[in-house]
Amino acid sequence: MDILDANPISFSAFPDDKAVFEPLNPEDVRAYLHKAVDFISDYYTNVESMPVLPNVKPGYLQDELSASPPTHSAPFDVTMKELRTSVVPGMTHWASPNFFAFFPSTNSAAAIAGNLIASAMNTVGFTWQASPAATEMEVLALDWLAQLLRLPTTFMNRTSTGRGTGGGVILGTTSEAMLVTLVAARDAALRRSGSVGVSHMTRLVVYAADQTHSTFFKACRLAGFDPANIRSIPTGSETNYGLDPTKLLKVLQADVDAGLMPTYVCATVGTSNAVDPVGAIADVAAMFNAWVHVDAAYAGSACICPEFRHHLDSVEHVDSISMSPHKWLLTCLDCTCLYVRDAHRLSDSLETNPEYLKNDATESGEVTDLKDMQVGVGRRFRGLKLWMVMRTYGTTKLQEHIRSDVAMAKMFEDLVHADNRFEVVVPRNFALVCFRIKPSGSMTEEDADEANRQLMEKLNKTGQAYLAHTMVGDKFVLRFAVGSSLQEERHVRSAWDLIKKTTSTIMD
Amino acid sequence: MDILDANPISFSAFPDDKAVFEPLNPEDVRAYLHKAVDFISDYYTNVESMPVLPNVKPGYLQDELSASPPTHSAPFDVTMKELRTSVVPGMTHWASPNFFAFFPSTNSAAAIAGNLIASAMNTVGFTWQASPAATEMEVLALDWLAQLLRLPTTFMNRTSTGRGTGGGVILGTTSEAMLVTLVAARDAALRRSGSVGVSHMTRLVVYAADQTHSTFFKACRLAGFDPANIRSIPTGSETNYGLDPTKLLKVLQADVDAGLMPTYVCATVGTSNAVDPVGAIADVAAMFNAWVHVDAAYAGSACICPEFRHHLDSVEHVDSISMSPHKWLLTCLDCTCLYVRDAHRLSDSLETNPEYLKNDATESGEVTDLKDMQVGVGRRFRGLKLWMVMRTYGTTKLQEHIRSDVAMAKMFEDLVHADNRFEVVVPRNFALVCFRIKPSGSMTEEDADEANRQLMEKLNKTGQAYLAHTMVGDKFVLRFAVGSSLQEERHVRSAWDLIKKTTSTIMD
C-alpha cells in the first residue's frame, strides 16, 4: 500500500468536494451535453403522447423537489432524473404536435445547435469591439432576413454601396422593440415641441387599433406616456378588424385640435388574423410627423413568400418594423428582429458611453454598437442561431415551411366551413383559424359564447389538444394556431375530429 | 430495377428541396447537436491559444460570407465550416482563460446543458398556466438562490409558511431590473403626489453614486424621468468610491426643499470594487419614502459565501435587489435575478390582462404570472439552467468557485503590490483588481494615464491577454477581472509576467 500512502490525493482520499472544481471540465461538458441531447431526442419522440396541458397544482414542484438548495454536489444523472420525473410532467408542451394555442413557437435542429454554441462561447457583444464577429453576425443575419422580407435597403445596415443609415438589432420580445422605438419617438417629439426636459410629456399621444397586442399598451406606460393619451381605436368586421385609416385621421386631427401631439402609431400585421393597412396608416401619420411602427411579430415570417408579401406593401414609408423569428421562422426563443430606417434616431435616445466601453472602433464611426439600440447594455451572441437557420435551410425550405403550415390551416378552415355548426369569425390570412360554434336555433349569442367556452375547456382537459381563445368584437372565439414544428397533417385532422366529437357532447 | 420504379419517392427521385421538410427531424436533431458538441469541445480545448481580441476590420464577415441569403439548403457541415473558418477568427473570446476584461461571463457544463434543453422544449411561460413547470422552476430557482444569499424571507415567493408577498423574476439584464422597478417606483410616487396621469413627472427625482453603472442612467431615461432630475452623486477615495449617506441626505433634503419628490435610490454593491453602504442608504431613503434598489450584478454572487455576506447587511430594508448569475455564478447568458419585497408593487405597473391569457389559475390568485414582473409578455424557460447549476454543483462547490477566483485575484493584487512601479487604486473586495502604473520620478499624473493607456493597448495587441480600463476619480485605471471559467492560476501568472514585461518596454 506504499503508493496509496505516498500520494493520497490522487486516490480520492479526500471527499469529492475537496477535488479542484472545474465547471468546464472537458469530460463533464461532453457527458452533460450528450445526456441533454439524449433527453431531447427522447422528448421529441414521446411528447406527442404526453398531455399537452399538465394537471398539476400551484406549488407542486417545490413539493416534489426540495424547498432548499443542496449543500453538496450530485451526479448530473440526478439532475436529469429530477427533470424527467418532476419537471416534464408539469410542462405545457409547446413542442407537442397537439399544441394549437397562442402561437406556435417554431423550432429547428439548426436553431437549437446555434443557441447551444452561443451558450458555450458566452460572448457579450455590447460594442463591436467587445466581440466583432458577434456584432457582424447579428448585422449580417438581419440584413439577410431583410432581403428575404424584401424590405427596402433603407432598413439595412450594409448595402451593396456600403454602410447604410438604417439598421437592425435582435431583441428578446416585441415589447422591447416597441419600447425602444416609443422612447426614440417620445424624445424626438419632446424636442420638436420645445419641451424643457419632459415638461411637455402630457401633450404626447400614441395610437393603435383595439386588436393590437396588449403589450403595446404596456410598453407605452413603461415609456412614461400619459395613460389618458394612449388611444385604442375601435375596429369592426367591416374592415376585418383592421385599423380604419379614416377613423385614425379623425382621431389624430381631434388631438391636434386639442393641442396634443400625435407621436407614434403602431400598425399590426397579423394579430388574430387582422391586418392593418400599412401604407394608408403611414400616409395619415406623415401628416402629423408621427412615428409609425409595424408589429409583424407572427405574420412577418410569412412575408418571405411572395404571395404574402403584399401585407408589407408601403413598408418603405414607416419608421420601424419588428417581427419575431421565434414565432414562425424556426428559430428558438428568443429572437425579435427590429429594423429602423434611421439608426441614429434610436441611438440618440439609447446611447451610453461609459469610460470602460470606450474604444477606437467606436470612435472611428465605422461600426455599429448594438448596446445603443436596445434596453440594456449587456447582450448575448444573438445572431448565430438565426444565421444558422437561414444558412442551413435556405430560402426555399423556409418558404416551404410557411406554405405547409398555411396549407394545413386552410385544410382545417375548410373542415370548419363544411360543418354548419361552426363559423370562421375572421377570414384566415395565415396559419391561424379563428372559429367558433355559431348560434343556431334558439341559441343566443351568449349561449354560443358559453358553448365555445365549454368546448375549449373540455378539449384542453383531454390532454390531446390545447387551444386558446380570444374576444373578437364581443364574441368568444377559439384560436386554432397551426405550425408547431413536429406537427403533421394527421395531428390537425385528429384535433378536428376531437373538436367535432366534443362539440356533439355539448350540443346534444 | 422494379423496386426503384415502383416507389421512386423513397429513392430520392425528387431533388432535395422537394423532400418533405422536417425542421425537427430526429436524425438531424441528433446529428446537428452532436456536431455542435464536438465544436464546443474543440473550442474549449483550443481557445487558450487563440488571440483573445481578434484582428478584423468592420464589415469583414460580410466579405467572408455571402452578402445575401442562400436560396437552397446546404448540409449542416457547410454551416459549421463557415462558423469555424469565418466566425471564430472574428470573435473576442470571452471564454478564453486569458480574458480579463469587463467581467467574467462565467459558465458551466450544467448551465449549458440546461440552456440547451430549454431551447429544445421552447416553452413560453408568460402565465403560470401557459407552462406551470416553467414558472414553478423559475420561482424555485429564485427561492433557492435567495437562501444561498441569505435574503430575508420577505423576498421569497414561497416560504415554509406558504406563499409570500415578495418574489422574484429572471430577466435578461440589470437594466431591465432597474427599468421595471423604476417604473413601479415612478407610478407609486405619481399616485402619492396626487398627479393626474404623468402631470407631476417633472417633480420626481432619482439618485445614484457616480460609480454606478451607466445603464442606470439609461434606464431612468427610458422610464421617462426628467434628465434634469437624474442625480449622479460624486464619490471619492475617502469612502473608497462608495456613496456617502450624509451627502445623499443633503441632496435629497435640498430636492424636497425645492418642491421635488425623491423617488428612487440605486445602491451598488461592487462596481469597480466600490460598495455602497446598503443600510445607511436605506435609512436615508426611508425618510423620504423613496424606493431603494440594490444592484449587486457582479458581487452578489460572492455573497453566497459567509465571509462576503456582510456587503448585503440591512438588505431587509430595501425594496428590491438584482444580481446576475450570468456574471459570476456559472450560469451562461442571460440570467439576471430580480427580487422585490412586495411583488404587487411591480405587477400594479406591469400587469396586462388580455382576453387570450385569461385562465382559471390566474383568477384563483394562487399563482404567479411572471409576465407581470417584466418588460414584455413572452418569455423563455429561464429557470432551468440556474436550477441545474445549483442542483448539480451544490452550495459547497459554488462557494469554492467564488473563493478560488478571489484567491487568484488576491495573488494578483499581491504581485502588483510587490512591484513598486504599480499601485492598486481601489482596495480589492472581490475578484477584480483595479490597478495602474503610478507616477514616479518626473512622471506627472497625465504621463501616468498615458503610460497606462499605452500598456493596455500593447497588452491587448499581443492577443495573449485582454484587459479593459475605467476612470476612477480622474485616474485612468486598468481593471483586471479574474474568473473566466477555464482560468487557472497559471493564466493569471502569465498575464502578470506579460504586464511586467510590457511595462518595462514603456517605461524604459
mmCIF file of N, CA and C in Angstrom, chain A residues 17 23 30 38 44 59 61 66-68 70-71 74 79 82 90 92 94 105 107 109 115 119-120 122-123 130 133 136 144 147 175 186 198 213 218 221-222 226 333-334 350 355-356 371 374 376 380 391-392 395-396 400 469 471, chain B residues 17 23 30 38 44 59 61 66-68 70-71 74 79 82 90 92 94 105 107 109 115 119-120 122-123 130 133 136 144 147 175 186 198 213 218 221-222 226 333-334 350 355-356 371 374 376 380 391-392 395-396 400 469 471:
data_model
loop_
_atom_site.group_PDB
_atom_site.id
_atom_site.type_symbol
_atom_site.label_atom_id
_atom_site.label_comp_id
_atom_site.label_asym_id
_atom_site.label_seq_id
_atom_site.Cartn_x
_atom_site.Cartn_y
_atom_site.Cartn_z
ATOM 1 N N ASP A 17 -15.890 16.837 -2.568
ATOM 2 C CA ASP A 17 -15.916 18.295 -2.576
ATOM 3 C C ASP A 17 -14.542 18.934 -2.408
ATOM 4 N N PRO A 23 -15.631 23.912 -13.589
ATOM 5 C CA PRO A 23 -17.001 23.951 -14.113
ATOM 6 C C PRO A 23 -17.101 23.648 -15.611
ATOM 7 N N ARG A 30 -18.730 17.287 -22.320
ATOM 8 C CA ARG A 30 -19.184 16.271 -23.275
ATOM 9 C C ARG A 30 -20.294 15.401 -22.679
ATOM 10 N N ASP A 38 -29.584 13.279 -25.574
ATOM 11 C CA ASP A 38 -30.403 12.066 -25.431
ATOM 12 C C ASP A 38 -31.793 12.415 -24.894
ATOM 13 N N TYR A 44 -38.656 14.567 -27.905
ATOM 14 C CA TYR A 44 -39.332 14.795 -29.185
ATOM 15 C C TYR A 44 -40.077 13.540 -29.653
ATOM 16 N N GLY A 59 -47.499 25.251 -6.704
ATOM 17 C CA GLY A 59 -46.570 24.848 -5.643
ATOM 18 C C GLY A 59 -46.122 23.404 -5.747
ATOM 19 N N LEU A 61 -44.082 21.825 -7.648
ATOM 20 C CA LEU A 61 -42.676 21.494 -7.897
ATOM 21 C C LEU A 61 -41.855 21.582 -6.616
ATOM 22 N N SER A 66 -36.756 19.655 -3.588
ATOM 23 C CA SER A 66 -36.503 20.195 -2.250
ATOM 24 C C SER A 66 -36.834 21.683 -2.214
ATOM 25 N N ALA A 67 -37.255 22.185 -1.068
ATOM 26 C CA ALA A 67 -37.538 23.617 -0.932
ATOM 27 C C ALA A 67 -36.255 24.411 -0.728
ATOM 28 N N SER A 68 -35.166 23.709 -0.455
ATOM 29 C CA SER A 68 -33.886 24.387 -0.220
ATOM 30 C C SER A 68 -32.807 23.798 -1.111
ATOM 31 N N PRO A 70 -29.322 22.134 -2.383
ATOM 32 C CA PRO A 70 -28.455 21.127 -1.770
ATOM 33 C C PRO A 70 -27.107 21.711 -1.378
ATOM 34 N N THR A 71 -26.542 21.187 -0.318
ATOM 35 C CA THR A 71 -25.209 21.633 0.115
ATOM 36 C C THR A 71 -24.131 21.026 -0.779
ATOM 37 N N ALA A 74 -24.024 16.714 -6.809
ATOM 38 C CA ALA A 74 -24.632 15.423 -7.135
ATOM 39 C C ALA A 74 -24.248 15.069 -8.562
ATOM 40 N N THR A 79 -29.723 15.217 -11.482
ATOM 41 C CA THR A 79 -30.405 16.402 -12.026
ATOM 42 C C THR A 79 -31.330 15.994 -13.175
ATOM 43 N N GLU A 82 -34.462 14.142 -12.023
ATOM 44 C CA GLU A 82 -35.488 15.032 -11.474
ATOM 45 C C GLU A 82 -36.175 15.832 -12.586
ATOM 46 N N GLY A 90 -44.997 18.533 -15.435
ATOM 47 C CA GLY A 90 -45.660 19.798 -15.125
ATOM 48 C C GLY A 90 -45.567 20.820 -16.252
ATOM 49 N N THR A 92 -46.400 22.574 -19.867
ATOM 50 C CA THR A 92 -47.298 22.676 -21.017
ATOM 51 C C THR A 92 -46.398 22.490 -22.229
ATOM 52 N N TRP A 94 -45.290 23.063 -25.419
ATOM 53 C CA TRP A 94 -45.339 23.902 -26.622
ATOM 54 C C TRP A 94 -44.748 23.159 -27.822
ATOM 55 N N SER A 105 -44.437 28.176 -31.216
ATOM 56 C CA SER A 105 -43.042 28.598 -31.016
ATOM 57 C C SER A 105 -42.205 27.629 -31.835
ATOM 58 N N ASN A 107 -39.374 25.806 -34.226
ATOM 59 C CA ASN A 107 -38.002 25.494 -33.853
ATOM 60 C C ASN A 107 -37.365 24.602 -34.916
ATOM 61 N N ALA A 109 -33.572 22.056 -35.825
ATOM 62 C CA ALA A 109 -32.284 21.498 -35.394
ATOM 63 C C ALA A 109 -31.170 22.544 -35.509
ATOM 64 N N ASN A 115 -28.015 28.013 -30.857
ATOM 65 C CA ASN A 115 -28.177 28.520 -29.493
ATOM 66 C C ASN A 115 -27.203 27.836 -28.530
ATOM 67 N N SER A 119 -24.371 29.638 -26.312
ATOM 68 C CA SER A 119 -24.290 29.484 -24.849
ATOM 69 C C SER A 119 -22.882 29.125 -24.417
ATOM 70 N N ALA A 120 -22.222 28.305 -25.209
ATOM 71 C CA ALA A 120 -20.882 27.846 -24.833
ATOM 72 C C ALA A 120 -19.834 28.942 -25.052
ATOM 73 N N ASN A 122 -20.539 32.140 -25.079
ATOM 74 C CA ASN A 122 -20.935 33.017 -23.970
ATOM 75 C C ASN A 122 -20.298 34.392 -24.058
ATOM 76 N N THR A 123 -20.334 34.938 -25.244
ATOM 77 C CA THR A 123 -19.694 36.218 -25.509
ATOM 78 C C THR A 123 -20.697 37.348 -25.277
ATOM 79 N N ALA A 130 -16.166 44.576 -28.381
ATOM 80 C CA ALA A 130 -16.284 43.568 -27.334
ATOM 81 C C ALA A 130 -16.483 42.182 -27.934
ATOM 82 N N ALA A 133 -17.166 39.585 -34.256
ATOM 83 C CA ALA A 133 -17.946 38.615 -35.027
ATOM 84 C C ALA A 133 -19.373 38.514 -34.515
ATOM 85 N N GLU A 136 -21.069 41.520 -36.045
ATOM 86 C CA GLU A 136 -21.145 41.368 -37.506
ATOM 87 C C GLU A 136 -22.134 40.268 -37.899
ATOM 88 N N TRP A 144 -29.669 39.699 -44.108
ATOM 89 C CA TRP A 144 -30.176 38.557 -44.894
ATOM 90 C C TRP A 144 -31.705 38.471 -44.783
ATOM 91 N N GLN A 147 -33.559 40.911 -46.703
ATOM 92 C CA GLN A 147 -33.673 40.553 -48.120
ATOM 93 C C GLN A 147 -34.759 39.505 -48.327
ATOM 94 N N SER A 175 -42.246 43.576 -27.258
ATOM 95 C CA SER A 175 -42.407 44.671 -26.301
ATOM 96 C C SER A 175 -41.168 45.544 -26.255
ATOM 97 N N ARG A 186 -40.738 59.449 -28.603
ATOM 98 C CA ARG A 186 -41.071 60.352 -27.491
ATOM 99 C C ARG A 186 -40.048 61.491 -27.395
ATOM 100 N N VAL A 198 -38.928 66.772 -19.751
ATOM 101 C CA VAL A 198 -40.160 66.045 -20.123
ATOM 102 C C VAL A 198 -41.416 66.868 -19.795
ATOM 103 N N HIS A 213 -51.791 43.932 -29.857
ATOM 104 C CA HIS A 213 -51.350 43.147 -28.709
ATOM 105 C C HIS A 213 -51.260 44.050 -27.471
ATOM 106 N N LYS A 218 -48.812 48.291 -22.651
ATOM 107 C CA LYS A 218 -47.861 48.186 -21.541
ATOM 108 C C LYS A 218 -46.566 48.940 -21.856
ATOM 109 N N ARG A 221 -46.907 52.602 -21.333
ATOM 110 C CA ARG A 221 -46.869 53.007 -19.926
ATOM 111 C C ARG A 221 -45.432 52.999 -19.410
ATOM 112 N N LEU A 222 -44.660 51.954 -19.808
ATOM 113 C CA LEU A 222 -43.254 51.889 -19.388
ATOM 114 C C LEU A 222 -42.496 53.137 -19.825
ATOM 115 N N ASP A 226 -48.686 59.324 -20.906
ATOM 116 C CA ASP A 226 -49.814 59.525 -20.007
ATOM 117 C C ASP A 226 -50.908 58.505 -20.342
ATOM 118 N N LEU A 333 -36.634 30.442 -29.032
ATOM 119 C CA LEU A 333 -36.716 31.667 -28.227
ATOM 120 C C LEU A 333 -35.342 32.073 -27.705
ATOM 121 N N ASP A 334 -35.104 33.407 -27.482
ATOM 122 C CA ASP A 334 -35.960 34.411 -28.041
ATOM 123 C C ASP A 334 -35.239 35.117 -29.164
ATOM 124 N N LEU A 350 -30.744 56.051 -26.853
ATOM 125 C CA LEU A 350 -30.333 54.847 -26.121
ATOM 126 C C LEU A 350 -28.833 54.732 -25.914
ATOM 127 N N GLU A 355 -16.844 55.193 -19.720
ATOM 128 C CA GLU A 355 -15.409 55.129 -19.967
ATOM 129 C C GLU A 355 -14.952 53.709 -20.314
ATOM 130 N N TYR A 356 -15.459 52.728 -19.572
ATOM 131 C CA TYR A 356 -14.899 51.383 -19.724
ATOM 132 C C TYR A 356 -15.289 50.727 -21.045
ATOM 133 N N LYS A 371 -25.453 47.857 -28.270
ATOM 134 C CA LYS A 371 -25.995 48.325 -26.984
ATOM 135 C C LYS A 371 -26.820 49.596 -27.148
ATOM 136 N N GLN A 374 -30.914 49.063 -27.852
ATOM 137 C CA GLN A 374 -31.683 48.153 -27.000
ATOM 138 C C GLN A 374 -31.856 48.728 -25.595
ATOM 139 N N GLY A 376 -30.952 47.395 -22.514
ATOM 140 C CA GLY A 376 -29.822 47.268 -21.612
ATOM 141 C C GLY A 376 -28.496 47.548 -22.288
ATOM 142 N N ARG A 380 -26.421 38.849 -25.400
ATOM 143 C CA ARG A 380 -25.944 37.543 -25.823
ATOM 144 C C ARG A 380 -25.426 37.578 -27.268
ATOM 145 N N ARG A 391 -28.761 29.878 -43.195
ATOM 146 C CA ARG A 391 -27.633 29.279 -43.916
ATOM 147 C C ARG A 391 -27.891 27.808 -44.232
ATOM 148 N N THR A 392 -28.509 27.103 -43.271
ATOM 149 C CA THR A 392 -28.684 25.665 -43.419
ATOM 150 C C THR A 392 -29.888 25.329 -44.306
ATOM 151 N N THR A 395 -33.628 29.833 -48.427
ATOM 152 C CA THR A 395 -34.931 30.471 -48.637
ATOM 153 C C THR A 395 -36.013 29.471 -49.031
ATOM 154 N N THR A 396 -35.671 28.553 -49.908
ATOM 155 C CA THR A 396 -36.673 27.640 -50.455
ATOM 156 C C THR A 396 -37.335 26.806 -49.372
ATOM 157 N N GLU A 400 -41.126 26.830 -47.970
ATOM 158 C CA GLU A 400 -41.881 25.573 -47.952
ATOM 159 C C GLU A 400 -42.523 25.352 -46.575
ATOM 160 N N HIS A 469 -58.220 31.027 -26.536
ATOM 161 C CA HIS A 469 -59.350 31.799 -27.064
ATOM 162 C C HIS A 469 -58.982 33.273 -27.115
ATOM 163 N N MET A 471 -61.277 37.376 -27.654
ATOM 164 C CA MET A 471 -62.525 38.046 -27.981
ATOM 165 C C MET A 471 -62.304 38.797 -29.290
ATOM 166 N N ASP B 17 -34.816 19.620 -52.477
ATOM 167 C CA ASP B 17 -35.766 20.607 -51.982
ATOM 168 C C ASP B 17 -37.219 20.160 -52.108
ATOM 169 N N PRO B 23 -38.220 20.247 -39.855
ATOM 170 C CA PRO B 23 -37.164 21.015 -39.163
ATOM 171 C C PRO B 23 -36.670 20.353 -37.879
ATOM 172 N N ARG B 30 -30.233 14.986 -33.659
ATOM 173 C CA ARG B 30 -29.076 14.305 -33.071
ATOM 174 C C ARG B 30 -27.769 14.697 -33.756
ATOM 175 N N ASP B 38 -19.192 18.587 -30.504
ATOM 176 C CA ASP B 38 -17.798 18.408 -30.938
ATOM 177 C C ASP B 38 -17.111 19.767 -31.104
ATOM 178 N N TYR B 44 -13.193 24.746 -26.572
ATOM 179 C CA TYR B 44 -12.668 24.896 -25.210
ATOM 180 C C TYR B 44 -11.212 24.425 -25.117
ATOM 181 N N GLY B 59 -17.050 45.091 -41.163
ATOM 182 C CA GLY B 59 -17.602 44.578 -42.412
ATOM 183 C C GLY B 59 -16.935 43.296 -42.896
ATOM 184 N N LEU B 61 -17.072 40.229 -41.994
ATOM 185 C CA LEU B 61 -17.834 38.981 -42.077
ATOM 186 C C LEU B 61 -18.666 38.926 -43.354
ATOM 187 N N SER B 66 -21.503 35.298 -47.575
ATOM 188 C CA SER B 66 -22.230 35.941 -48.658
ATOM 189 C C SER B 66 -23.009 37.131 -48.125
ATOM 190 N N ALA B 67 -23.193 38.161 -48.946
ATOM 191 C CA ALA B 67 -23.979 39.322 -48.528
ATOM 192 C C ALA B 67 -25.472 39.033 -48.626
ATOM 193 N N SER B 68 -25.827 37.939 -49.279
ATOM 194 C CA SER B 68 -27.246 37.590 -49.454
ATOM 195 C C SER B 68 -27.503 36.170 -48.997
ATOM 196 N N PRO B 70 -28.708 32.298 -48.886
ATOM 197 C CA PRO B 70 -28.736 31.276 -49.927
ATOM 198 C C PRO B 70 -30.175 30.877 -50.272
ATOM 199 N N THR B 71 -30.384 30.523 -51.513
ATOM 200 C CA THR B 71 -31.711 30.062 -51.941
ATOM 201 C C THR B 71 -31.942 28.630 -51.485
ATOM 202 N N ALA B 74 -28.254 23.636 -47.451
ATOM 203 C CA ALA B 74 -26.891 23.104 -47.514
ATOM 204 C C ALA B 74 -26.725 22.111 -46.379
ATOM 205 N N THR B 79 -22.448 24.899 -42.825
ATOM 206 C CA THR B 79 -22.676 25.929 -41.809
ATOM 207 C C THR B 79 -21.564 25.881 -40.759
ATOM 208 N N GLU B 82 -18.206 27.204 -42.022
ATOM 209 C CA GLU B 82 -18.156 28.673 -42.070
ATOM 210 C C GLU B 82 -18.035 29.262 -40.662
ATOM 211 N N GLY B 90 -13.085 35.966 -35.807
ATOM 212 C CA GLY B 90 -13.502 37.347 -35.557
ATOM 213 C C GLY B 90 -14.103 37.561 -34.172
ATOM 214 N N THR B 92 -14.149 37.984 -30.082
ATOM 215 C CA THR B 92 -13.402 38.259 -28.860
ATOM 216 C C THR B 92 -13.751 37.106 -27.931
ATOM 217 N N TRP B 94 -14.472 35.616 -24.929
ATOM 218 C CA TRP B 94 -14.830 35.769 -23.522
ATOM 219 C C TRP B 94 -14.581 34.467 -22.759
ATOM 220 N N SER B 105 -17.725 36.294 -17.892
ATOM 221 C CA SER B 105 -19.041 35.699 -18.142
ATOM 222 C C SER B 105 -18.883 34.212 -17.837
ATOM 223 N N ASN B 107 -19.353 30.289 -16.676
ATOM 224 C CA ASN B 107 -20.186 29.291 -17.337
ATOM 225 C C ASN B 107 -19.875 27.917 -16.756
ATOM 226 N N ALA B 109 -20.778 23.372 -17.358
ATOM 227 C CA ALA B 109 -21.391 22.292 -18.145
ATOM 228 C C ALA B 109 -22.879 22.174 -17.828
ATOM 229 N N ASN B 115 -29.536 25.218 -20.659
ATOM 230 C CA ASN B 115 -29.961 26.132 -21.716
ATOM 231 C C ASN B 115 -30.332 25.371 -22.984
ATOM 232 N N SER B 119 -33.931 25.391 -24.814
ATOM 233 C CA SER B 119 -34.085 25.753 -26.231
ATOM 234 C C SER B 119 -34.928 24.723 -26.965
ATOM 235 N N ALA B 120 -34.734 23.461 -26.614
ATOM 236 C CA ALA B 120 -35.444 22.392 -27.320
ATOM 237 C C ALA B 120 -36.907 22.320 -26.878
ATOM 238 N N ASN B 122 -38.551 24.860 -25.642
ATOM 239 C CA ASN B 122 -39.016 26.084 -26.297
ATOM 240 C C ASN B 122 -40.393 26.523 -25.823
ATOM 241 N N THR B 123 -40.568 26.477 -24.524
ATOM 242 C CA THR B 123 -41.861 26.781 -23.930
ATOM 243 C C THR B 123 -41.933 28.273 -23.610
ATOM 244 N N ALA B 130 -49.639 28.813 -18.850
ATOM 245 C CA ALA B 130 -49.016 28.594 -20.160
ATOM 246 C C ALA B 130 -47.849 27.617 -20.062
ATOM 247 N N ALA B 133 -44.706 24.185 -15.013
ATOM 248 C CA ALA B 133 -43.371 23.813 -14.533
ATOM 249 C C ALA B 133 -42.342 24.892 -14.836
ATOM 250 N N GLU B 136 -42.927 27.452 -12.117
ATOM 251 C CA GLU B 136 -42.558 26.894 -10.807
ATOM 252 C C GLU B 136 -41.047 26.708 -10.694
ATOM 253 N N TRP B 144 -34.336 29.251 -4.083
ATOM 254 C CA TRP B 144 -33.079 28.584 -3.677
ATOM 255 C C TRP B 144 -31.941 29.598 -3.593
ATOM 256 N N GLN B 147 -31.967 31.761 -0.672
ATOM 257 C CA GLN B 147 -31.436 31.102 0.525
ATOM 258 C C GLN B 147 -29.912 31.086 0.512
ATOM 259 N N SER B 175 -30.281 46.182 -16.473
ATOM 260 C CA SER B 175 -31.046 47.337 -16.953
ATOM 261 C C SER B 175 -32.540 47.083 -16.868
ATOM 262 N N ARG B 186 -41.906 54.983 -9.882
ATOM 263 C CA ARG B 186 -42.435 56.185 -10.553
ATOM 264 C C ARG B 186 -43.955 56.260 -10.390
ATOM 265 N N VAL B 198 -49.422 61.622 -15.778
ATOM 266 C CA VAL B 198 -47.997 61.857 -15.512
ATOM 267 C C VAL B 198 -47.693 63.349 -15.319
ATOM 268 N N HIS B 213 -23.246 51.933 -12.562
ATOM 269 C CA HIS B 213 -23.210 51.539 -13.972
ATOM 270 C C HIS B 213 -24.063 52.496 -14.806
ATOM 271 N N LYS B 218 -29.388 55.292 -18.129
ATOM 272 C CA LYS B 218 -30.169 54.980 -19.336
ATOM 273 C C LYS B 218 -31.570 54.488 -18.960
ATOM 274 N N ARG B 221 -33.866 57.270 -18.118
ATOM 275 C CA ARG B 221 -34.368 57.996 -19.295
ATOM 276 C C ARG B 221 -35.468 57.192 -19.973
ATOM 277 N N LEU B 222 -35.269 55.862 -20.085
ATOM 278 C CA LEU B 222 -36.298 55.017 -20.704
ATOM 279 C C LEU B 222 -37.631 55.162 -19.962
ATOM 280 N N ASP B 226 -37.182 62.981 -15.892
ATOM 281 C CA ASP B 226 -36.621 64.178 -16.490
ATOM 282 C C ASP B 226 -35.095 64.133 -16.383
ATOM 283 N N LEU B 333 -25.199 33.252 -20.242
ATOM 284 C CA LEU B 333 -26.084 34.376 -20.552
ATOM 285 C C LEU B 333 -27.429 33.903 -21.088
ATOM 286 N N ASP B 334 -28.516 34.667 -20.863
ATOM 287 C CA ASP B 334 -28.520 35.725 -19.892
ATOM 288 C C ASP B 334 -29.359 35.310 -18.700
ATOM 289 N N LEU B 350 -47.085 46.636 -14.129
ATOM 290 C CA LEU B 350 -46.671 45.834 -15.291
ATOM 291 C C LEU B 350 -47.713 44.814 -15.737
ATOM 292 N N GLU B 355 -57.577 39.182 -23.043
ATOM 293 C CA GLU B 355 -58.531 38.076 -23.044
ATOM 294 C C GLU B 355 -57.852 36.732 -23.290
ATOM 295 N N TYR B 356 -56.936 36.688 -24.232
ATOM 296 C CA TYR B 356 -56.390 35.387 -24.650
ATOM 297 C C TYR B 356 -55.480 34.767 -23.599
ATOM 298 N N LYS B 371 -45.169 37.243 -16.448
ATOM 299 C CA LYS B 371 -45.280 38.359 -17.398
ATOM 300 C C LYS B 371 -45.524 39.689 -16.685
ATOM 301 N N GLN B 374 -42.100 41.863 -15.637
ATOM 302 C CA GLN B 374 -41.050 42.093 -16.627
ATOM 303 C C GLN B 374 -41.514 43.078 -17.699
ATOM 304 N N GLY B 376 -41.693 42.674 -21.140
ATOM 305 C CA GLY B 376 -42.557 42.153 -22.192
ATOM 306 C C GLY B 376 -43.607 41.194 -21.666
ATOM 307 N N ARG B 380 -38.805 33.076 -22.118
ATOM 308 C CA ARG B 380 -38.205 31.755 -22.264
ATOM 309 C C ARG B 380 -38.388 30.927 -20.986
ATOM 310 N N ARG B 391 -28.484 22.598 -8.488
ATOM 311 C CA ARG B 391 -28.785 21.194 -8.200
ATOM 312 C C ARG B 391 -27.561 20.302 -8.381
ATOM 313 N N THR B 392 -26.781 20.592 -9.423
ATOM 314 C CA THR B 392 -25.650 19.729 -9.769
ATOM 315 C C THR B 392 -24.432 20.025 -8.898
ATOM 316 N N THR B 395 -24.173 24.021 -2.953
ATOM 317 C CA THR B 395 -23.641 25.247 -2.356
ATOM 318 C C THR B 395 -22.124 25.182 -2.179
ATOM 319 N N THR B 396 -21.634 24.043 -1.736
ATOM 320 C CA THR B 396 -20.209 23.940 -1.410
ATOM 321 C C THR B 396 -19.326 24.229 -2.614
ATOM 322 N N GLU B 400 -16.802 27.295 -3.366
ATOM 323 C CA GLU B 400 -15.405 27.001 -3.715
ATOM 324 C C GLU B 400 -14.990 27.777 -4.968
ATOM 325 N N HIS B 469 -10.355 49.112 -19.234
ATOM 326 C CA HIS B 469 -9.975 50.181 -18.316
ATOM 327 C C HIS B 469 -11.227 50.875 -17.797
ATOM 328 N N MET B 471 -12.266 54.891 -15.522
ATOM 329 C CA MET B 471 -11.767 56.057 -14.808
ATOM 330 C C MET B 471 -12.254 55.938 -13.369
#
